[in-house]
Structures are given as structure tokens and as C-alpha cells.
Coordinates of C-alpha atoms and ligand atoms in Angstrom, one line a residue:
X1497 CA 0.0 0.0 0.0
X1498 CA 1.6 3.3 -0.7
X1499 CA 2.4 6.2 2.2
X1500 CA -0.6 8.0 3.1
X1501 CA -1.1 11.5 1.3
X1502 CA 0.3 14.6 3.4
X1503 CA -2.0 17.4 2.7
X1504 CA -1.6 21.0 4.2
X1505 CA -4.7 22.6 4.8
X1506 CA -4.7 26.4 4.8
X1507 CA -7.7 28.6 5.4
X1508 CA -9.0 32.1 7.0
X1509 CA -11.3 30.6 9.1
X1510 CA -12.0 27.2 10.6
X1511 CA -14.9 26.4 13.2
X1512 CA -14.9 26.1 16.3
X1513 CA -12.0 28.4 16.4
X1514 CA -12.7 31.4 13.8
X1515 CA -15.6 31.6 11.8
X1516 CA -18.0 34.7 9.7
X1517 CA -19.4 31.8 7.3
X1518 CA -19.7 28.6 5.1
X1519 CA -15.8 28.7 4.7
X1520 CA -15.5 27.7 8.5
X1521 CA -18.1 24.8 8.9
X1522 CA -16.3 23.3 5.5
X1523 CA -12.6 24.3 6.9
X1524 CA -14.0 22.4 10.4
X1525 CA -15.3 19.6 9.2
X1526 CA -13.9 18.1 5.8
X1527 CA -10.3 17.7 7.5
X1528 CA -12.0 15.1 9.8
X1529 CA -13.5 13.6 7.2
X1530 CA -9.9 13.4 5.1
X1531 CA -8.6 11.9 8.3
X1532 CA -11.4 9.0 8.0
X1533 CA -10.6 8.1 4.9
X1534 CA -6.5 8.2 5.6
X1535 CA -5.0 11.1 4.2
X1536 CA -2.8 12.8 6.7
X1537 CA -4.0 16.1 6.6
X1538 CA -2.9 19.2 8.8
X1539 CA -4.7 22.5 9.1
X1540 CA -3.0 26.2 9.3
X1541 CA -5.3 29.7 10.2
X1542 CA -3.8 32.6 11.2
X1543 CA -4.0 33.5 15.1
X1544 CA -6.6 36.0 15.9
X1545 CA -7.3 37.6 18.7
X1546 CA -10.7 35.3 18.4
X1547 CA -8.6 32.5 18.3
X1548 CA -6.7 33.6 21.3
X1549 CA -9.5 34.1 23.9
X1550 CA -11.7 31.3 22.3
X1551 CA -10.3 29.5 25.7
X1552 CA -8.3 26.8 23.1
X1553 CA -5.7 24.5 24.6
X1554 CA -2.4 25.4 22.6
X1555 CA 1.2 24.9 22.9
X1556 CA 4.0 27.4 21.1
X1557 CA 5.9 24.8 18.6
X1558 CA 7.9 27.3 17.1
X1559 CA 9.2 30.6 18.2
X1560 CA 10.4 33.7 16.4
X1561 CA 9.9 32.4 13.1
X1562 CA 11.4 34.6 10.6
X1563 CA 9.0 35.6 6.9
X1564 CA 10.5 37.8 4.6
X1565 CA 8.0 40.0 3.1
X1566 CA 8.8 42.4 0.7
X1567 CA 11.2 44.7 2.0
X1568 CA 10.4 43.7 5.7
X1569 CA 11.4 40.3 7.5
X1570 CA 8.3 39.8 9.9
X1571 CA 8.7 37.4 13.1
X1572 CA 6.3 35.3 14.5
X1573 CA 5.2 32.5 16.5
X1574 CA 3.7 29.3 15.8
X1575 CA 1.9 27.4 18.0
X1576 CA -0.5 24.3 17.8
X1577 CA -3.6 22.7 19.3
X1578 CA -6.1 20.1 17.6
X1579 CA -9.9 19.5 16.3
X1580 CA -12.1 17.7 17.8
X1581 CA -11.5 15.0 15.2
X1582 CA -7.8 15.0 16.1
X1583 CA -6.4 16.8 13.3
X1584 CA -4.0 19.2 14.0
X1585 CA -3.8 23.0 13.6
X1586 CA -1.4 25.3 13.4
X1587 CA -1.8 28.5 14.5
X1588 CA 0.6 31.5 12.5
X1589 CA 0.4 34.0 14.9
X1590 CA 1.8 38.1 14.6
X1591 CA 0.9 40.2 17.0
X1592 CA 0.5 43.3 14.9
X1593 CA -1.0 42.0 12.2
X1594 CA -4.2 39.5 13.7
X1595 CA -5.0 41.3 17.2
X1596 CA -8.1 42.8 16.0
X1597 CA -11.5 42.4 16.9
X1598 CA -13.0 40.8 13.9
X1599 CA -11.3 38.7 11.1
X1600 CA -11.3 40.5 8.0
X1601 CA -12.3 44.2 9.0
X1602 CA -16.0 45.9 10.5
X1603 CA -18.8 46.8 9.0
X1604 CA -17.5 50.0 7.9
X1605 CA -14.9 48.1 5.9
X1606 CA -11.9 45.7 5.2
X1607 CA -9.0 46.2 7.6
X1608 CA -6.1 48.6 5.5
X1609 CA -3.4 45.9 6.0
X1610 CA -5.2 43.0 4.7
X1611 CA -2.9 42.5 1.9
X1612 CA 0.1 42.1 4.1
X1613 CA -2.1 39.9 7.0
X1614 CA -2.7 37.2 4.6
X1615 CA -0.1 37.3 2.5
X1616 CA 2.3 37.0 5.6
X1617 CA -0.3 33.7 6.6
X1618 CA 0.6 32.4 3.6
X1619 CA 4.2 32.9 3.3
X1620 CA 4.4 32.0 7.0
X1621 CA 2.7 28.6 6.3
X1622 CA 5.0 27.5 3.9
X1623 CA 8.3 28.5 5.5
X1624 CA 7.2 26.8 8.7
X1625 CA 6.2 23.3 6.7
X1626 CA 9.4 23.2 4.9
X1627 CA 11.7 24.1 8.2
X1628 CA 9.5 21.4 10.4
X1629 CA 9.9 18.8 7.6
X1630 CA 6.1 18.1 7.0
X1631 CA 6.8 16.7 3.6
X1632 CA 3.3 17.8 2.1
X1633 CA 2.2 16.2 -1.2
X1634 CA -0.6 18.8 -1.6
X1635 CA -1.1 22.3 -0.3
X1636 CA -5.2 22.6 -0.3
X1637 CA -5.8 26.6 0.0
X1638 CA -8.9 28.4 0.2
X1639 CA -10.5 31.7 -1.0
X1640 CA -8.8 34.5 -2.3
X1641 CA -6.6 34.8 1.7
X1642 CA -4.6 31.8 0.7
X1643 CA -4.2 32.9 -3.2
X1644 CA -0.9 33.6 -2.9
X1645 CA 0.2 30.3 -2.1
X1646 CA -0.4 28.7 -5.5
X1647 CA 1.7 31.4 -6.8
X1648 CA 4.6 31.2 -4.2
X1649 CA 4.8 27.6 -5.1
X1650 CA 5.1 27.8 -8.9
X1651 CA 7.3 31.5 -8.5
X1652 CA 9.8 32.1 -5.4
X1653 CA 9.7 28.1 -4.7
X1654 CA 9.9 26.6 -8.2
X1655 CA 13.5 25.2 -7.7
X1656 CA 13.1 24.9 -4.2
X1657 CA 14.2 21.1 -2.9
X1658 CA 11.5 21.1 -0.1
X1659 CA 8.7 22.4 -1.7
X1660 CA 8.9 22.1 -5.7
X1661 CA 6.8 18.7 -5.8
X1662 CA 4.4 20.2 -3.8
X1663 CA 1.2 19.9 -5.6
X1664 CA -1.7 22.7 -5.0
X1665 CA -5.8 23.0 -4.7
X1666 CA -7.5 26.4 -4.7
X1667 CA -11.0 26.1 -4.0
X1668 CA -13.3 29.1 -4.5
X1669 CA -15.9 29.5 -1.8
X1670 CA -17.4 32.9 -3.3
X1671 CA -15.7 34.5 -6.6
X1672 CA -17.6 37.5 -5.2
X1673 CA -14.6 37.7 -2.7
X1674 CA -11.9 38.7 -5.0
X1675 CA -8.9 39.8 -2.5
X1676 CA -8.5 43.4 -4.8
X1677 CA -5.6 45.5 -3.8
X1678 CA -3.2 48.8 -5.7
X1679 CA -0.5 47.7 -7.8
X1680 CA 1.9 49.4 -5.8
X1681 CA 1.0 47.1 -2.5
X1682 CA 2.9 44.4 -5.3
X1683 CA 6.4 44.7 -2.9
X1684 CA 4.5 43.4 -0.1
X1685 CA 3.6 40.3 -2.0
X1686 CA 7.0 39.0 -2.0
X1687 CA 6.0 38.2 -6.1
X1688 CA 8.9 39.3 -8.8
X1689 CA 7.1 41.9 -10.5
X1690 CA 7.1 40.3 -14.0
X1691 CA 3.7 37.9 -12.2
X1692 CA 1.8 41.0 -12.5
X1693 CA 0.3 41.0 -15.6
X1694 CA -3.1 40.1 -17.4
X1695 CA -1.6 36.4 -17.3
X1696 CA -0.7 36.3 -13.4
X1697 CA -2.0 38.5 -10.9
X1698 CA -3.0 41.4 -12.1
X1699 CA -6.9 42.2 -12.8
X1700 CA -7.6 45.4 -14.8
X1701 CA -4.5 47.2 -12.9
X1702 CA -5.1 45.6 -9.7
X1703 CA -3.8 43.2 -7.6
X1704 CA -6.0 40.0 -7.1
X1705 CA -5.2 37.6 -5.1
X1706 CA -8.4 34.8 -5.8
X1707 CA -7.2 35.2 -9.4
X1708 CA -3.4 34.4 -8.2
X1709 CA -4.9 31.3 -7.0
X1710 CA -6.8 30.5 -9.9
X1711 CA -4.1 31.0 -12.2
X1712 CA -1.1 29.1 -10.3
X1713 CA -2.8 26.3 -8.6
X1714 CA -2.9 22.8 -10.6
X1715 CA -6.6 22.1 -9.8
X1716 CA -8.8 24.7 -9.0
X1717 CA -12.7 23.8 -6.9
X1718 CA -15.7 25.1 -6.3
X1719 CA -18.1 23.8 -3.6
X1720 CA -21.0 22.7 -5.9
X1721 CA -20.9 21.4 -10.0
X1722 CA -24.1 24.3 -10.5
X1723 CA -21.8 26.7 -8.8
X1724 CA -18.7 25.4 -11.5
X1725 CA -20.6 25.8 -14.0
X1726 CA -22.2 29.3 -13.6
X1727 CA -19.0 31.2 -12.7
X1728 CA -17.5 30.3 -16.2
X1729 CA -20.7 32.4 -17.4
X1730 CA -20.5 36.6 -17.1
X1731 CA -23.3 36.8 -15.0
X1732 CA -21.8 34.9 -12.2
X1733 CA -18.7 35.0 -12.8
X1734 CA -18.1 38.8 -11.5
X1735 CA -15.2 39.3 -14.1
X1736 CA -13.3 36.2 -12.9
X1737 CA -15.0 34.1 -15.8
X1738 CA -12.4 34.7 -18.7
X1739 CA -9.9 33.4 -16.5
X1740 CA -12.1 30.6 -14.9
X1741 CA -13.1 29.2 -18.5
X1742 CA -9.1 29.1 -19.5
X1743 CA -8.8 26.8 -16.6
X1744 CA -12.1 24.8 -17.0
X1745 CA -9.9 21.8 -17.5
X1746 CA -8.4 21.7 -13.9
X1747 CA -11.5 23.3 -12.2
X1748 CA -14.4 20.7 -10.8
X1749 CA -17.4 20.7 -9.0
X1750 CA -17.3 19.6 -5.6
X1751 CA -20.3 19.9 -2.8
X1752 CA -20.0 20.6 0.5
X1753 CA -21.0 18.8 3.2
X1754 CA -22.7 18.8 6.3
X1755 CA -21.4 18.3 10.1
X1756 CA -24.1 15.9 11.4
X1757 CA -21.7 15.7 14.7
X1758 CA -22.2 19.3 15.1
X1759 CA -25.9 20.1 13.0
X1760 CA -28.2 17.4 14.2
X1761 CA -31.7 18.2 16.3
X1762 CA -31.3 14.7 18.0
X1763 CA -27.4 15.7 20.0
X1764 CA -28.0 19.2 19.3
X1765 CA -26.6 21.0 22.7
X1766 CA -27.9 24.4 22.0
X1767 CA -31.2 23.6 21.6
X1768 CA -34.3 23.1 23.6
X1769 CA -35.7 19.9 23.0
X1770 CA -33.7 17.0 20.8
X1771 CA -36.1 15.0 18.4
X1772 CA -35.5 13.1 15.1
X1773 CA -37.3 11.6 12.5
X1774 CA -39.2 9.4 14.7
X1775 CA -39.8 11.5 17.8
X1776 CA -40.2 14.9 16.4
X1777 CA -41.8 16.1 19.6
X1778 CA -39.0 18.1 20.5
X1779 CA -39.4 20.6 17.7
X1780 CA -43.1 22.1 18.7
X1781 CA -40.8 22.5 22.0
X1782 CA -38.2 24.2 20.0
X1783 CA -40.6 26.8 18.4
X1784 CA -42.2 27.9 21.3
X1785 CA -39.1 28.5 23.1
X1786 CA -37.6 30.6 20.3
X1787 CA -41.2 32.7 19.8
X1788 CA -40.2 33.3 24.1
X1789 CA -36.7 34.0 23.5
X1790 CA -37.4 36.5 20.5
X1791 CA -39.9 38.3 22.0
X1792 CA -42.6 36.9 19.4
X1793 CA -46.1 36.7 20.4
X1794 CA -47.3 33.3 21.2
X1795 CA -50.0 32.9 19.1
X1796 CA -47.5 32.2 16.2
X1797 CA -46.4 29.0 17.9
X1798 CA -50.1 27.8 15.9
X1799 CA -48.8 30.0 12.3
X1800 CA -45.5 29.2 10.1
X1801 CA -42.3 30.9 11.6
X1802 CA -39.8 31.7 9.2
X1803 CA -36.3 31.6 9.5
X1804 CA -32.9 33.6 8.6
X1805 CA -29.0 32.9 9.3
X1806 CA -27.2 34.8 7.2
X1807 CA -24.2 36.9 6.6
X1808 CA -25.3 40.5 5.6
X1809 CA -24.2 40.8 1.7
X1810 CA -25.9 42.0 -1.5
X1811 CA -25.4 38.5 -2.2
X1812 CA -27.8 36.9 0.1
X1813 CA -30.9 39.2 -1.2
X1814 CA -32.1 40.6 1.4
X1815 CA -33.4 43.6 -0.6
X1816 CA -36.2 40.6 -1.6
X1817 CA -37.1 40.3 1.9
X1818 CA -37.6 43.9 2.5
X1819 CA -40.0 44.5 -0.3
X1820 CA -42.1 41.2 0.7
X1821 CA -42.0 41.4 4.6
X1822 CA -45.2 43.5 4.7
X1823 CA -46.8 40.5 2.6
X1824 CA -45.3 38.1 5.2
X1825 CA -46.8 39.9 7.7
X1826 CA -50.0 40.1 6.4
X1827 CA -50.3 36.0 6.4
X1828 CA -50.1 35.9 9.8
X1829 CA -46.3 33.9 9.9
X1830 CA -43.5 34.9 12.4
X1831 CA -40.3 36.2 10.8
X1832 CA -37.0 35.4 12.8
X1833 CA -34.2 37.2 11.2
X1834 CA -30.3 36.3 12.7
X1835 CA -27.4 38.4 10.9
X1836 CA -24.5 40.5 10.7
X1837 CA -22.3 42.2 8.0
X1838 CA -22.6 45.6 5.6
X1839 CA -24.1 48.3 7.5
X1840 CA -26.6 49.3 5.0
X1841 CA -28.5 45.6 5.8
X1842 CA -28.2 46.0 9.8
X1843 CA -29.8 48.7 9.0
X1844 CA -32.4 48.0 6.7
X1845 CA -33.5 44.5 8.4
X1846 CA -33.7 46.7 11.6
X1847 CA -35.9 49.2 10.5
X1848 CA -38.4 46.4 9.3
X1849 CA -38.0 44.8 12.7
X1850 CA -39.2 48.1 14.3
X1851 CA -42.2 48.5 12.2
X1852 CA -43.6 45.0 12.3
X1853 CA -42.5 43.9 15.9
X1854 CA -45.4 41.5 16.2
X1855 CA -44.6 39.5 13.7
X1856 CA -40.5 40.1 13.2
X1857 CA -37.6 40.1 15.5
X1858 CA -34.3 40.8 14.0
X1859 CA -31.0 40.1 15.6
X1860 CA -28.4 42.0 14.3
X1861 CA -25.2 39.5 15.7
X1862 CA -22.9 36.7 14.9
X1863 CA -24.8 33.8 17.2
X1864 CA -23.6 30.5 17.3
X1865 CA -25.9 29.0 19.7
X1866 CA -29.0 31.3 18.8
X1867 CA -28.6 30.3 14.8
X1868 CA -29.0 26.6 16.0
X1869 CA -32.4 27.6 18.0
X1870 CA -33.6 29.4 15.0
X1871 CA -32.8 26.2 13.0
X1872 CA -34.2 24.2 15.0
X1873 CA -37.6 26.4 16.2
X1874 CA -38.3 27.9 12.6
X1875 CA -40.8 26.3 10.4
X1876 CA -39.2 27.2 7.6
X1877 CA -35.9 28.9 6.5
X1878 CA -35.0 31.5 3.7
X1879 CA -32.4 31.6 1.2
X1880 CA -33.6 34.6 -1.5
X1881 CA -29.3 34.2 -2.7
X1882 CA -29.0 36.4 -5.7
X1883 CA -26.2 33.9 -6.2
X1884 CA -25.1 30.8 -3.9
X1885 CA -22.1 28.8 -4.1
X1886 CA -23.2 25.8 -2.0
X1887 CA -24.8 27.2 1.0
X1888 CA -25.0 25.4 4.2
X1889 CA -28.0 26.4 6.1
X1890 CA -30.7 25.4 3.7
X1891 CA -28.7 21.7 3.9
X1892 CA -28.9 22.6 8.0
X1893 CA -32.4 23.0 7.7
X1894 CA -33.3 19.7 6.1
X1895 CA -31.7 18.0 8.9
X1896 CA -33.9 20.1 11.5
X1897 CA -37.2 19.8 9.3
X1898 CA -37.3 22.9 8.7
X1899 CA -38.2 23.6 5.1
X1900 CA -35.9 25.7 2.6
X1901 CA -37.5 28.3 0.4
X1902 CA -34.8 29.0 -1.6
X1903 CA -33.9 31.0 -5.1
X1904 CA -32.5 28.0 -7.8
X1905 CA -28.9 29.3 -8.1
X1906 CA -25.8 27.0 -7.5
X1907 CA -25.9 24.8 -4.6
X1908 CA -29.4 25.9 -3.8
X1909 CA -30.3 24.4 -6.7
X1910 CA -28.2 21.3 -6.1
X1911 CA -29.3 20.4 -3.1
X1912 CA -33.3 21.4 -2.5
X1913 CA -35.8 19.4 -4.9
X1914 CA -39.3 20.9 -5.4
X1915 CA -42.0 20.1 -3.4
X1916 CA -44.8 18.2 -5.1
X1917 CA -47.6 17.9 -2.8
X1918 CA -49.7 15.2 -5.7
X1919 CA -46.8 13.1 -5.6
X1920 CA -45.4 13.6 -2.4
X1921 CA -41.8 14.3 -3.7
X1922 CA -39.5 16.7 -2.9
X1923 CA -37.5 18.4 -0.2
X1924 CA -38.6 22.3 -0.2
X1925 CA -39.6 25.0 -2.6
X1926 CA -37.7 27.1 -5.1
X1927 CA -37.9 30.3 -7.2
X1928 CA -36.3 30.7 -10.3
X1929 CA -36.2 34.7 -10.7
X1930 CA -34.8 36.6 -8.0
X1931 CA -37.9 39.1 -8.1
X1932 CA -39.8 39.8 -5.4
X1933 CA -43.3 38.4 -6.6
X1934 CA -41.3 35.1 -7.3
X1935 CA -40.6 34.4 -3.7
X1936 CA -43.4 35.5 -2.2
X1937 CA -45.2 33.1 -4.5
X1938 CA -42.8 30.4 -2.8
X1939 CA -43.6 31.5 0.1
X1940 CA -47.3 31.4 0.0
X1941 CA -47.1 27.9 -1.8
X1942 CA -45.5 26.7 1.4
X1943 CA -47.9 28.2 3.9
X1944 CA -50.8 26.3 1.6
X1945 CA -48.5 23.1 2.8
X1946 CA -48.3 23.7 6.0
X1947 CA -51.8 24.1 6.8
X1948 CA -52.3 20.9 5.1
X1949 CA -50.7 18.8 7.7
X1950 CA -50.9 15.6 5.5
X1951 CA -48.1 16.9 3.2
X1952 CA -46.3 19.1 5.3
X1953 CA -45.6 16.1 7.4
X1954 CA -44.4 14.5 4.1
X1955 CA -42.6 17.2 3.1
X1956 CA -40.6 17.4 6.6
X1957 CA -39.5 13.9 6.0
X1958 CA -38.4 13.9 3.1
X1959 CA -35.9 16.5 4.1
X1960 CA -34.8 15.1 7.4
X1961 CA -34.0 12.0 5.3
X1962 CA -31.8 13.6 3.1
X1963 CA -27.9 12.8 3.4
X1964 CA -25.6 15.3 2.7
X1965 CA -22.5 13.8 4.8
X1966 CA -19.5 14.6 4.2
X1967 CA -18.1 11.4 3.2
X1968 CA -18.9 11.1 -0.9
X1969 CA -16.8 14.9 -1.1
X1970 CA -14.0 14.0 1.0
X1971 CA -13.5 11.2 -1.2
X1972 CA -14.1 12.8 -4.3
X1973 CA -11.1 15.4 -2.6
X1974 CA -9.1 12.7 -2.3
X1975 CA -8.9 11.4 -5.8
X1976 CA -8.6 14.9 -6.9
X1977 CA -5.1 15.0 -4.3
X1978 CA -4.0 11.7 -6.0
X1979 CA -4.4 13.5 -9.2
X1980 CA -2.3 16.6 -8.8
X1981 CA 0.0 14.7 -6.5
X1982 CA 3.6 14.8 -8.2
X1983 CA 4.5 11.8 -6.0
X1984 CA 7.1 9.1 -6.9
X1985 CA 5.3 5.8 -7.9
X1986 CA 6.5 3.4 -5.3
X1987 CA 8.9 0.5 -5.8
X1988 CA 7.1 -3.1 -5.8
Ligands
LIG669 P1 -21.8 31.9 3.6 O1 -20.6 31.0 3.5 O2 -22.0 32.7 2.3 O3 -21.8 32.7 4.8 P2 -23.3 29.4 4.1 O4 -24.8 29.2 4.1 O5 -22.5 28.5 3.3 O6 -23.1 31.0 3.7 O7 -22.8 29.3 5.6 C1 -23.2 30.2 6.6 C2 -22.7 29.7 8.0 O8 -22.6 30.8 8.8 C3 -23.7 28.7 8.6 O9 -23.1 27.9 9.5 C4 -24.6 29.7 9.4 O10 -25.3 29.1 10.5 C5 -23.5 30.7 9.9 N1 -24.0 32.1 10.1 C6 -24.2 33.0 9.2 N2 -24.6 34.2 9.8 C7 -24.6 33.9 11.2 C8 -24.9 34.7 12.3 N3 -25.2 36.0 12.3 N4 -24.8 34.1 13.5 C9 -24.4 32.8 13.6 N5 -24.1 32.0 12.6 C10 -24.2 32.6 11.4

């Protein structure tokens, strides 16, 4: 049998320890799922101040690490504690660089020294895996904060003796996310400047650093095959597609998975009441104590509530929301609204919050406990996505039988199967336009199914039966690593 596959896992964020989105749950959890199926796979995020009082057990494994960036040389420490699954993590910490409240920047905008931040992660996480010996086959990065890796690899460490077999995934979690910096921020890099052109890094006189990882990686992913597919088109692909179709050899179609160990009503700590398939007493439970916990009035605990997790991003469209909430209202369901982001959508789900507080409560806050309640406690959740790479929660919500409503883009469209109520079929309900009318229409089809408690019964099942485990990708992951691998056949 050969040597297991060494694979180097970077990312931004990784739950439990740092997490704004879908990047963390899928950083988290496929790891552990690698590990099941043998691959001997190690995980590197930077060390924010999150990270730091998240209460963590760690242990410094290398001190005063030395990364030369651009002019500077930067020194930090690396220290190291474990998943639950028993992979372990590296932690790149600098001081200067990640003691700041939030990961990326606030809602007024992207911290000024993000270029240098994750282009010291990067540079950082290579240095340390060639001085510790860590042998990778395959570097696997993720969104446009490890970019740079790709193009270290096949640049600055192209003759290197350590790290020139290393092979190299980039998987894009959102193309909307483009990492877009000046030209003159090119020093800091560490690049030679002959990569910045239309052919390496450069997009229309910028810096880019998703497009350095498209362009230098050997395979690229993206976390569903819709999601592959419609970035390669100009209406998706937010100016990345020219360069996305050159590579549509190397790039493939991968879904993400679900955490059952951590999104499952029957273990669930955070909630209420546990219940499953075939005791789903514990979800009536559920609903009424979120309606208490919101503030809702109780009546609604006998009309549909509907639910929201989400980032707060043009993407997600919740412009759709605001021009059908009155409608919402006006059938009688409860509206439970959970997110955090651009400022202009605090504010805008806020003011609706105010003027219907019988029927709405809106939190504006990153809730890790309170987004499982809402999963659990809503009757239904909402994904209006003016685009969606995979998206987690609608899978989530299957689990908790709470049905998705859900715009048909990407992994929305993958993973959520249209409710027939005359054959029974299906696992939620989706629009195909993202117009306002179009989701209401969802929205009201739903309510006819959940007053018919025949189907809606049906319905639920259908969705708490669905298996979106992580297993299938990991191993579609891992023939991708065997692929890319430059490793030298072994000798029979
Ligand atoms: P994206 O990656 O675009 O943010 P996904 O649906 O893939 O969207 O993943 C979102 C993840 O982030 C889910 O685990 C969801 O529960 C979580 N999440 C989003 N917003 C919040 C919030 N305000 N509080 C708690 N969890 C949140």
C-alpha cells in the first residue's frame, strides 16, 4: 500500500476556532472527514485575537519564526492545538498584524493591511512546513486569503528542494470575494514583478489575489458542480469568468458537506428539546421557546415561523425580503431574522423589525448557539441568494425539518428538490427569478403546505431523510489530491 497523502490545509477561518461563514463549517469539518478516509492532513489559520481568547488548549511549537515580506522580514510564532476530530492546527500568529476584533475588518470596511495579513499567513505557512519537515504532497488553500500560495509555489519556490513537488488545490468558496488591492501594494507580495500582468496577478490594474490562485494552482474547486458551472458564465462569474473558463480543464465541482456531529436536532446541545425523524416532539418544543426567546407573540407558535441565518451581503438578497416582509406579515407567519455584515442591511433589516414587531424580530449579531435555536424552532428557512455557491444552512435545515425556500442558483439548486404535494416528492420549494413576486409566490405555496398537515408532514420527512454527509466529497477530494499529486510511484 503506498504512504498515506500529506496534505496541508490552509484557510481564513476554521470552526470552532474562527468563523463569519460557510468557509469555517467546510474548513472544520472536511479535514476530519480526510482523516477517516486516511489522508494525513494538517490545518494552518492565522491566530486571531478570536482565536486567542476562544479558551483553546495550545502549545507554542515554534518561536520567532522569521518571513520575509517584501522589504520587511516579519517574526512570529507558531503554536499548535487540535480539532475535535484530532487533526491538528497550526496557528501563524503576529501580534500586529491579527489582534483585531473581527477577522477581516468591521462593518464600515476591510482592515487597511489585509494585503500584508494574509499574505504573511501564507508565506508563514510555507516557511514553517518546509523548516518542520512536513513533507506535504498537496497544499489545499482556500479563497482569495490563501491565493498567494499557488503562486509562491510555482514563482519564489519553483527550484526549491522542499517544496517544488508540492502539488496545489485552490477552492473558490465565493468569486464575489476577490482579494483586490493597488499595484503598488505588489512589494508586499513578495511576487517578482514580471507575475503581474493580465496572465498572473493582475486584474484590470489591480492586484488579485483569488485570481493568483486560480491561475497558479494545478486544480482549481468550487463547492458545488451548478456553482462550476455558472462562474464560467459573465453573469456569475463577476469578471473572474475569462480566467475561470481558460482553466475549466483543472477546475471541478465539488459539494460541500454537512457536520451531522455538530448540525443534528437529535445531539444538538444548543437547543431546547432534541427529536428526530421518529420523535419529532422536540421541535413544537423548540418553536415555542424561540417565539419566548425573540420576543414573538405566542399565538404564532399555531402559524408558520420563518427563518434567517445569514451573513449581511448584496449576495444573500435581502433587498427581496424587504420589499415582501409587509406580505409576510399580512399572512399571519412569524419572521426570525439572525445576521450580521454591511451596515446598510443591519440597518435595513432593523428598520423592518421596528415596524412589524409583532410578527418580526431581527438580531443583528454573529450567534452560534442562537442560529442553532432558529434552525431548530423555525418552520421554515429563507435563502432569497441572488447567487449561492453551495450554502450550508438550507442543507442545516433539512436536517432540523425545517423547510428551505430558496432562489434555484448554485448549490441551492443542487441540493433542494421541489415540493410536489400530488406526488409527495421533494424536499422544499424554489424560485427561479430573484424578483420579489417570485418568492413571495414560494412562500405562499408553502404556507398552503403547512396548513395541510398531510403533506407538510411529508414534506418534513423527506428533508430530514436527506444525506448530505460529508463522506462522498472527502472522497471525491481525495482522488482529486492523487491526481495533482507529483509523487514518486512506489517500488514493488
Ligand atoms: P456563507 O458561507 O456565504 O456565509 P453558508 O450558508 O455557506 O453561507 O454558511 C453560513 C454559515 O454561517 C452557517 O453555519 C450559518 O449558520 C452561519 N451564520 C451566518 N450568519 C450567522 C450569524 N449571524 N450568527 C451565527 N451564525 C451565522
Amino acid at each position: 500500500m503506498s504512504e498515506s497523502l500529506r496534505v496541508w490545509f490552509l484557510a481564513s477561518e476554521v470552526a470552532p476556532f474562527a468563523k463569519t461563514g460557510g468557509l469555517a463549517d467546510v474548513a472544520g469539518a472536511l479535514p476530519s472527514a480526510l482523516k477517516k478516509l486516511g489522508v494525513d492532513v494538517r490545518v494552518g489559520l492565522p491566530f486571531y485575537r478570536m482565536v486567542r481568547d476562544g479558551g483553546f488548549a495550545t502549545r507554542m511549537i515554534r518561536e520567532r519564526l522569521k518571513v520575509p515580506l517584501g522589504e520587511k522580514t516579519l517574526v512570529g510564532d507558531v503554536l499548535e492545538t487540535a480539532t475535535e476530530g484530532g487533526v491538528p492546527v497550526y496557528l501563524f500568529d503576529l501580534e500586529d498584524i491579527f489582534d483585531q476584533p473581527e477577522l477581516y475588518g468591521t462593518p464600515e470596511g476591510d482592515y487597511a493591511d489585509n494585503l500584508e495579513r494574509f499574505a504573511y499567513f501564507c508565506r508563514a505557512a510555507l516557511l514553517f512546513a518546509k523548516e518542520a519537515g512536513l513533507h506535504f504532497d498537496v497544499v489545499h488553500c482556500h479563497d482569495w486569503q490563501t491565493g498567494l500560495i499557488p503562486a509562491y509555489l510555482k514563482t519564489l519556490y519553483r527550484e526549491d528542494p522542499a517544496l517544488s513537488h508540492v502539488a496545489s488545490v485552490f477552492t473558490v468558496h465565493n468569486v464575489g470575494y476577490q482579494g483586490l488591492f493597488p499595484a503598488d501594494k505588489l512589494a508586499a507580495c513578495g511576487l517578482p514583478a514580471t507575475e503581474f500582468g493580465p496572465e498572473g496577478i493582475e486584474y484590470w490594474g489591480k492586484i488579485s489575489l483569488l485570481k493568483a490562485g486560480i491561475v497558479y494552482a494545478d486544480a482549481i474547486t468550487t463547492v458545488s458542480p451548478m456553482y462550476s458551472r455558472e462562474i464560467q458564465t459573465p453573469e456569475f462569474g463577476l469578471g473572474m469568468d475569462g480566467t475561470l473558463k481558460r482553466r475549466s480543464a483543472d477546475l471541478y465541482g465539488i459539494l460541500n458537506g454537512a457536520d451531522y456531529s455538530i448540525w443534528n436536532p437529535a445531539t444538538d446541545r444548543h437547543i431546547r428539546a432534541n427529536y428526530s425523524l421518529g420523535d419529532m416532539k422536540g421541535k413544537a418544543e423548540c418553536k415555542s421557546d424561540l417565539i419566548h426567546e425573540v420576543g414573538l407573540d405566542q399565538r404564532l407558535a399555531g402559524r408558520p415561523v420563518l427563518g434567517i441565518i445569514s451573513r449581511l451581503a448584496a449576495q444573500k438578497g435581502h433587498d427581496l425580503l424587504a420589499r415582501i416582509a409587509e406580505h409576510v406579515v399580512r399572512l399571519d407567519a412569524g419572521l426570525v431574522i439572525l445576521g450580521a455584515g454591511e451596515e446598510k442591511y443591519q440597518t435595513l433589516l432593523s428598520e423592518l423589525g421596528q415596524k412589524y414587531p409583532e410578527n418580526m424580530a431581527v438580531m443583528i449579531r454573529f450567534d452560534e448557539p442562537l442560529a442553532h435555536r432558529i434552525m431548530a424552532g423555525a418552520d421554515m428557512l429563507l435563502v432569497p441568494s441572488r447567487y449561492e455557491p453551495c450554502g450550508l444552512t438550507q442543507i442545516y435545515a433539512l436536517r432540523y425539518g425545517t423547510v428551505p425556500i430558496v432562489r434555484a442558483t448554485g448549490g441551492l439548486d443542487d441540493t433542494i428538490e421541489q415540493f410536489d404535494p400530488k406526488s409527495g416528492e421533494g424536499t422544499g420549494f424554489k424560485f427561479a427569478d430573484h424578483e420579489a413576486g417570485a418568492f413571495l409566490e414560494e412562500i405562499k405555496e408553502a404556507v398552503k403546505v403547512y396548513d395541510d398537515k398531510t403533506s407538510w408532514k411529508k414534506l418534513v420527512k423527506n428533508g430530514m431523510r436527506a444525506d448530505f454527509s460529508w463522506e462522498e466529497s472527502a472522497g471525491k477530494y481525495v482522488l482529486l489530491y492523487e491526481k495533482v499529486a507529483k509523487r514518486a510511484l512506489p517500488i514493488c
